[in-house]
Amino acid sequence: MKHYWPILAGVDVLTALFLAVRTIAFGLHEENPEERHFFEREHKNRDRYGDTEKRHEWQMVFQEEPETNCDIPVSGNPEVKIRNEECNTVMLTEQEQPANTRCFRSLEPGVPDIIISYVPFLIGKQEGLADYVLSRDTVSRLHAKIDREGEEYRITDLNSTNGTMVGGRLLETNETAPLLPGEEVYIANVGFIFT
């Protein structure tokens, strides 16, 4: 019997530690209203769905109060339903751009359009400095800057090696020119139409 004494003492110590940790955790739970709300909601969900273990883990964490106007059951749990409108995915490309957003529509295959959603807006090939990186050997690190004065958009050549052309005219170094809708703009040899 004497050789079992250390094992029994160890079990007593572990039990005391477990109870102390549980008491501290329960005390913290009572002090935090967000946690208390989560546990109260989980208790309601247990009553509504039966055993919580039958639900998926993501349902336990992200479950919201079910709506009365529901259409589609969640797989694995027919009692949980979501609204049909919440299942639709919106295409980002079909969203309209804000009224103050302008665009350089690309004339080159394989070159994406440049969306100008704020000013000043820098175009060049230097990642980390340019707002739009145009990776071409002919484009300077910081090639051109788009700015706005009132409602008028303007482009400035930033001392680029191969120049910036607006409406068929090559800009001088650091020259600023107005951008009119429908006007052709060339950043070095890459063409765009300003819209």
PDB file of C-alpha atoms in Angstrom:
ATOM      1  CA  MET A   1       0.000   0.000   0.000  1.00  0.00           C
ATOM      2  CA  LYS A   2       2.921   2.347   0.674  1.00  0.00           C
ATOM      3  CA  HIS A   3       4.089   2.181  -2.936  1.00  0.00           C
ATOM      4  CA  TYR A   4       0.674   3.533  -4.183  1.00  0.00           C
ATOM      5  CA  TRP A   5       0.887   6.601  -1.965  1.00  0.00           C
ATOM      6  CA  PRO A   6       2.879   8.782  -4.486  1.00  0.00           C
ATOM      7  CA  ILE A   7       0.377   7.967  -7.264  1.00  0.00           C
ATOM      8  CA  LEU A   8      -2.578   8.942  -5.074  1.00  0.00           C
ATOM      9  CA  ALA A   9      -0.833  12.169  -4.029  1.00  0.00           C
ATOM     10  CA  GLY A  10      -0.182  13.004  -7.718  1.00  0.00           C
ATOM     11  CA  VAL A  11      -3.839  12.408  -8.608  1.00  0.00           C
ATOM     12  CA  ASP A  12      -4.897  14.710  -5.726  1.00  0.00           C
ATOM     13  CA  VAL A  13      -2.531  17.461  -6.939  1.00  0.00           C
ATOM     14  CA  LEU A  14      -3.790  17.155 -10.550  1.00  0.00           C
ATOM     15  CA  THR A  15      -7.393  17.273  -9.361  1.00  0.00           C
ATOM     16  CA  ALA A  16      -6.695  20.399  -7.300  1.00  0.00           C
ATOM     17  CA  LEU A  17      -4.995  22.059 -10.308  1.00  0.00           C
ATOM     18  CA  PHE A  18      -7.907  21.160 -12.579  1.00  0.00           C
ATOM     19  CA  LEU A  19     -10.427  22.630 -10.138  1.00  0.00           C
ATOM     20  CA  ALA A  20      -8.350  25.801  -9.689  1.00  0.00           C
ATOM     21  CA  VAL A  21      -8.047  26.330 -13.457  1.00  0.00           C
ATOM     22  CA  ARG A  22     -11.753  25.661 -13.943  1.00  0.00           C
ATOM     23  CA  THR A  23     -12.655  28.134 -11.205  1.00  0.00           C
ATOM     24  CA  ILE A  24     -10.407  30.832 -12.691  1.00  0.00           C
ATOM     25  CA  ALA A  25     -11.765  30.226 -16.205  1.00  0.00           C
ATOM     26  CA  PHE A  26     -15.349  30.342 -14.935  1.00  0.00           C
ATOM     27  CA  GLY A  27     -14.584  33.588 -13.093  1.00  0.00           C
ATOM     28  CA  LEU A  28     -13.162  35.171 -16.267  1.00  0.00           C
ATOM     29  CA  HIS A  29     -16.165  33.955 -18.200  1.00  0.00           C
ATOM     30  CA  GLU A  30     -18.494  35.799 -15.865  1.00  0.00           C
ATOM     31  CA  GLU A  31     -16.476  39.047 -16.165  1.00  0.00           C
ATOM     32  CA  ASN A  32     -16.544  39.186 -19.990  1.00  0.00           C
ATOM     33  CA  PRO A  33     -20.055  40.036 -21.293  1.00  0.00           C
ATOM     34  CA  GLU A  34     -19.189  39.026 -24.890  1.00  0.00           C
ATOM     35  CA  GLU A  35     -18.164  35.546 -23.771  1.00  0.00           C
ATOM     36  CA  ARG A  36     -21.236  35.280 -21.565  1.00  0.00           C
ATOM     37  CA  HIS A  37     -23.459  36.184 -24.564  1.00  0.00           C
ATOM     38  CA  PHE A  38     -21.685  33.533 -26.687  1.00  0.00           C
ATOM     39  CA  PHE A  39     -22.205  30.834 -24.045  1.00  0.00           C
ATOM     40  CA  GLU A  40     -25.853  31.836 -23.516  1.00  0.00           C
ATOM     41  CA  ARG A  41     -26.459  31.675 -27.283  1.00  0.00           C
ATOM     42  CA  GLU A  42     -24.746  28.276 -27.459  1.00  0.00           C
ATOM     43  CA  HIS A  43     -26.966  27.050 -24.616  1.00  0.00           C
ATOM     44  CA  LYS A  44     -30.053  28.169 -26.612  1.00  0.00           C
ATOM     45  CA  ASN A  45     -28.658  26.464 -29.718  1.00  0.00           C
ATOM     46  CA  ARG A  46     -28.251  23.219 -27.769  1.00  0.00           C
ATOM     47  CA  ASP A  47     -31.928  23.399 -26.845  1.00  0.00           C
ATOM     48  CA  ARG A  48     -32.945  24.203 -30.424  1.00  0.00           C
ATOM     49  CA  TYR A  49     -30.701  21.758 -32.296  1.00  0.00           C
ATOM     50  CA  GLY A  50     -30.293  19.038 -29.725  1.00  0.00           C
ATOM     51  CA  ASP A  51     -26.756  17.813 -29.180  1.00  0.00           C
ATOM     52  CA  THR A  52     -24.217  20.487 -30.188  1.00  0.00           C
ATOM     53  CA  GLU A  53     -21.705  17.839 -31.309  1.00  0.00           C
ATOM     54  CA  LYS A  54     -23.942  16.942 -34.280  1.00  0.00           C
ATOM     55  CA  ARG A  55     -23.464  20.390 -35.830  1.00  0.00           C
ATOM     56  CA  HIS A  56     -20.383  21.258 -37.843  1.00  0.00           C
ATOM     57  CA  GLU A  57     -17.669  23.215 -36.071  1.00  0.00           C
ATOM     58  CA  TRP A  58     -18.132  26.270 -38.350  1.00  0.00           C
ATOM     59  CA  GLN A  59     -21.835  26.299 -37.527  1.00  0.00           C
ATOM     60  CA  MET A  60     -21.067  26.502 -33.823  1.00  0.00           C
ATOM     61  CA  VAL A  61     -18.745  29.470 -34.300  1.00  0.00           C
ATOM     62  CA  PHE A  62     -20.551  31.417 -37.044  1.00  0.00           C
ATOM     63  CA  GLN A  63     -24.163  30.433 -36.415  1.00  0.00           C
ATOM     64  CA  GLU A  64     -26.492  33.420 -36.398  1.00  0.00           C
ATOM     65  CA  GLU A  65     -30.062  33.482 -35.242  1.00  0.00           C
ATOM     66  CA  PRO A  66     -32.119  31.805 -37.982  1.00  0.00           C
ATOM     67  CA  GLU A  67     -34.514  33.966 -39.975  1.00  0.00           C
ATOM     68  CA  THR A  68     -38.170  33.075 -40.264  1.00  0.00           C
ATOM     69  CA  ASN A  69     -38.085  33.684 -44.052  1.00  0.00           C
ATOM     70  CA  CYS A  70     -35.773  30.837 -45.025  1.00  0.00           C
ATOM     71  CA  ASP A  71     -35.463  28.903 -48.236  1.00  0.00           C
ATOM     72  CA  ILE A  72     -32.384  26.674 -48.371  1.00  0.00           C
ATOM     73  CA  PRO A  73     -31.398  24.055 -45.746  1.00  0.00           C
ATOM     74  CA  VAL A  74     -27.736  23.846 -44.748  1.00  0.00           C
ATOM     75  CA  SER A  75     -26.311  20.443 -45.672  1.00  0.00           C
ATOM     76  CA  GLY A  76     -25.909  18.137 -42.719  1.00  0.00           C
ATOM     77  CA  ASN A  77     -28.463  19.991 -40.618  1.00  0.00           C
ATOM     78  CA  PRO A  78     -31.951  20.379 -42.141  1.00  0.00           C
ATOM     79  CA  GLU A  79     -33.179  22.542 -39.243  1.00  0.00           C
ATOM     80  CA  VAL A  80     -30.703  25.334 -40.117  1.00  0.00           C
ATOM     81  CA  LYS A  81     -31.736  27.301 -43.199  1.00  0.00           C
ATOM     82  CA  ILE A  82     -30.420  30.412 -44.897  1.00  0.00           C
ATOM     83  CA  ARG A  83     -32.162  32.937 -47.090  1.00  0.00           C
ATOM     84  CA  ASN A  84     -31.949  32.357 -50.798  1.00  0.00           C
ATOM     85  CA  GLU A  85     -30.705  35.957 -51.398  1.00  0.00           C
ATOM     86  CA  GLU A  86     -27.710  35.325 -49.114  1.00  0.00           C
ATOM     87  CA  CYS A  87     -26.507  32.515 -51.390  1.00  0.00           C
ATOM     88  CA  ASN A  88     -26.058  34.660 -54.482  1.00  0.00           C
ATOM     89  CA  THR A  89     -22.524  35.703 -55.390  1.00  0.00           C
ATOM     90  CA  VAL A  90     -22.039  39.167 -56.847  1.00  0.00           C
ATOM     91  CA  MET A  91     -19.653  39.478 -59.794  1.00  0.00           C
ATOM     92  CA  LEU A  92     -17.026  42.124 -59.089  1.00  0.00           C
ATOM     93  CA  THR A  93     -16.606  42.904 -62.785  1.00  0.00           C
ATOM     94  CA  GLU A  94     -20.274  43.834 -63.073  1.00  0.00           C
ATOM     95  CA  GLN A  95     -20.164  46.420 -60.315  1.00  0.00           C
ATOM     96  CA  GLU A  96     -20.369  49.973 -61.489  1.00  0.00           C
ATOM     97  CA  GLN A  97     -17.410  52.177 -60.747  1.00  0.00           C
ATOM     98  CA  PRO A  98     -17.926  55.210 -58.519  1.00  0.00           C
ATOM     99  CA  ALA A  99     -18.618  58.463 -60.384  1.00  0.00           C
ATOM    100  CA  ASN A 100     -15.184  59.902 -59.544  1.00  0.00           C
ATOM    101  CA  THR A 101     -13.312  56.856 -60.893  1.00  0.00           C
ATOM    102  CA  ARG A 102     -11.634  57.147 -64.295  1.00  0.00           C
ATOM    103  CA  CYS A 103      -9.995  54.516 -66.441  1.00  0.00           C
ATOM    104  CA  PHE A 104      -7.294  54.073 -69.073  1.00  0.00           C
ATOM    105  CA  ARG A 105      -8.783  51.424 -71.421  1.00  0.00           C
ATOM    106  CA  SER A 106      -5.983  49.379 -72.879  1.00  0.00           C
ATOM    107  CA  LEU A 107      -5.410  49.319 -76.640  1.00  0.00           C
ATOM    108  CA  GLU A 108      -2.826  46.530 -76.276  1.00  0.00           C
ATOM    109  CA  PRO A 109      -3.742  42.832 -76.022  1.00  0.00           C
ATOM    110  CA  GLY A 110      -2.578  41.375 -72.714  1.00  0.00           C
ATOM    111  CA  VAL A 111      -2.338  44.759 -70.972  1.00  0.00           C
ATOM    112  CA  PRO A 112      -5.141  45.268 -68.416  1.00  0.00           C
ATOM    113  CA  ASP A 113      -7.055  48.525 -68.055  1.00  0.00           C
ATOM    114  CA  ILE A 114      -5.777  51.021 -65.490  1.00  0.00           C
ATOM    115  CA  ILE A 115      -8.448  52.031 -62.958  1.00  0.00           C
ATOM    116  CA  ILE A 116      -7.729  55.471 -61.503  1.00  0.00           C
ATOM    117  CA  SER A 117      -9.693  55.503 -58.260  1.00  0.00           C
ATOM    118  CA  TYR A 118      -7.698  58.214 -56.469  1.00  0.00           C
ATOM    119  CA  VAL A 119      -5.271  61.022 -57.231  1.00  0.00           C
ATOM    120  CA  PRO A 120      -2.390  61.596 -57.408  1.00  0.00           C
ATOM    121  CA  PHE A 121      -1.906  58.307 -59.252  1.00  0.00           C
ATOM    122  CA  LEU A 122       1.550  57.210 -60.410  1.00  0.00           C
ATOM    123  CA  ILE A 123       2.204  54.906 -63.373  1.00  0.00           C
ATOM    124  CA  GLY A 124       5.590  53.251 -63.837  1.00  0.00           C
ATOM    125  CA  LYS A 125       7.448  49.969 -63.656  1.00  0.00           C
ATOM    126  CA  GLN A 126       8.905  50.358 -60.132  1.00  0.00           C
ATOM    127  CA  GLU A 127       6.994  48.122 -57.727  1.00  0.00           C
ATOM    128  CA  GLY A 128       6.464  49.774 -54.368  1.00  0.00           C
ATOM    129  CA  LEU A 129       6.596  53.296 -55.822  1.00  0.00           C
ATOM    130  CA  ALA A 130       4.054  53.268 -58.650  1.00  0.00           C
ATOM    131  CA  ASP A 131       0.326  52.942 -58.001  1.00  0.00           C
ATOM    132  CA  TYR A 132       0.033  50.951 -61.223  1.00  0.00           C
ATOM    133  CA  VAL A 133       2.990  48.823 -62.330  1.00  0.00           C
ATOM    134  CA  LEU A 134       3.338  48.670 -66.122  1.00  0.00           C
ATOM    135  CA  SER A 135       6.063  46.075 -66.598  1.00  0.00           C
ATOM    136  CA  ARG A 136       7.606  47.034 -69.932  1.00  0.00           C
ATOM    137  CA  ASP A 137      11.251  47.774 -70.729  1.00  0.00           C
ATOM    138  CA  THR A 138      10.225  51.014 -72.453  1.00  0.00           C
ATOM    139  CA  VAL A 139       8.364  52.364 -69.392  1.00  0.00           C
ATOM    140  CA  SER A 140      10.356  54.402 -66.838  1.00  0.00           C
ATOM    141  CA  ARG A 141      10.379  53.561 -63.130  1.00  0.00           C
ATOM    142  CA  LEU A 142       8.070  56.524 -62.433  1.00  0.00           C
ATOM    143  CA  HIS A 143       6.734  57.432 -65.863  1.00  0.00           C
ATOM    144  CA  ALA A 144       3.606  59.589 -65.453  1.00  0.00           C
ATOM    145  CA  LYS A 145       1.347  61.083 -62.804  1.00  0.00           C
ATOM    146  CA  ILE A 146      -2.431  61.489 -63.043  1.00  0.00           C
ATOM    147  CA  ASP A 147      -3.904  64.323 -60.998  1.00  0.00           C
ATOM    148  CA  ARG A 148      -7.137  66.249 -60.821  1.00  0.00           C
ATOM    149  CA  GLU A 149      -7.872  69.935 -60.539  1.00  0.00           C
ATOM    150  CA  GLY A 150     -11.565  70.490 -59.880  1.00  0.00           C
ATOM    151  CA  GLU A 151     -13.347  68.170 -62.317  1.00  0.00           C
ATOM    152  CA  GLU A 152     -10.478  68.169 -64.833  1.00  0.00           C
ATOM    153  CA  TYR A 153      -8.051  65.261 -64.885  1.00  0.00           C
ATOM    154  CA  ARG A 154      -4.456  65.955 -65.899  1.00  0.00           C
ATOM    155  CA  ILE A 155      -1.421  63.880 -66.768  1.00  0.00           C
ATOM    156  CA  THR A 156       2.193  64.871 -66.136  1.00  0.00           C
ATOM    157  CA  ASP A 157       5.234  63.260 -67.717  1.00  0.00           C
ATOM    158  CA  LEU A 158       7.746  62.545 -64.924  1.00  0.00           C
ATOM    159  CA  ASN A 159      10.963  62.976 -66.940  1.00  0.00           C
ATOM    160  CA  SER A 160      10.409  59.601 -68.584  1.00  0.00           C
ATOM    161  CA  THR A 161      12.940  58.181 -71.040  1.00  0.00           C
ATOM    162  CA  ASN A 162      10.472  57.308 -73.822  1.00  0.00           C
ATOM    163  CA  GLY A 163       7.906  60.017 -73.161  1.00  0.00           C
ATOM    164  CA  THR A 164       4.162  60.352 -72.670  1.00  0.00           C
ATOM    165  CA  MET A 165       1.880  61.176 -75.604  1.00  0.00           C
ATOM    166  CA  VAL A 166      -1.585  62.725 -75.178  1.00  0.00           C
ATOM    167  CA  GLY A 167      -3.904  63.223 -78.153  1.00  0.00           C
ATOM    168  CA  GLY A 168      -1.053  62.598 -80.604  1.00  0.00           C
ATOM    169  CA  ARG A 169       1.275  65.163 -78.973  1.00  0.00           C
ATOM    170  CA  LEU A 170       4.456  64.169 -77.109  1.00  0.00           C
ATOM    171  CA  LEU A 171       4.655  65.951 -73.755  1.00  0.00           C
ATOM    172  CA  GLU A 172       7.804  67.792 -72.750  1.00  0.00           C
ATOM    173  CA  THR A 173       9.677  66.687 -69.619  1.00  0.00           C
ATOM    174  CA  ASN A 174       7.506  67.432 -66.548  1.00  0.00           C
ATOM    175  CA  GLU A 175       4.783  68.953 -68.765  1.00  0.00           C
ATOM    176  CA  THR A 176       1.172  68.652 -67.616  1.00  0.00           C
ATOM    177  CA  ALA A 177      -1.704  68.244 -70.088  1.00  0.00           C
ATOM    178  CA  PRO A 178      -5.468  67.928 -69.577  1.00  0.00           C
ATOM    179  CA  LEU A 179      -7.081  64.529 -70.120  1.00  0.00           C
ATOM    180  CA  LEU A 180     -10.317  64.585 -72.076  1.00  0.00           C
ATOM    181  CA  PRO A 181     -12.657  61.568 -72.230  1.00  0.00           C
ATOM    182  CA  GLY A 182     -11.971  59.479 -75.348  1.00  0.00           C
ATOM    183  CA  GLU A 183      -8.442  60.828 -75.780  1.00  0.00           C
ATOM    184  CA  GLU A 184      -5.596  58.455 -76.694  1.00  0.00           C
ATOM    185  CA  VAL A 185      -2.717  58.334 -74.218  1.00  0.00           C
ATOM    186  CA  TYR A 186       0.564  56.513 -74.791  1.00  0.00           C
ATOM    187  CA  ILE A 187       2.817  55.606 -71.876  1.00  0.00           C
ATOM    188  CA  ALA A 188       6.038  55.043 -73.838  1.00  0.00           C
ATOM    189  CA  ASN A 189       4.688  52.715 -76.574  1.00  0.00           C
ATOM    190  CA  VAL A 190       1.690  51.293 -74.632  1.00  0.00           C
ATOM    191  CA  GLY A 191      -1.629  52.792 -75.754  1.00  0.00           C
ATOM    192  CA  PHE A 192      -4.735  53.596 -73.738  1.00  0.00           C
ATOM    193  CA  ILE A 193      -7.972  55.553 -74.147  1.00  0.00           C
ATOM    194  CA  PHE A 194      -8.972  57.799 -71.243  1.00  0.00           C
ATOM    195  CA  THR A 195     -12.564  57.253 -70.124  1.00  0.00           C
TER     196      THR A 195
END
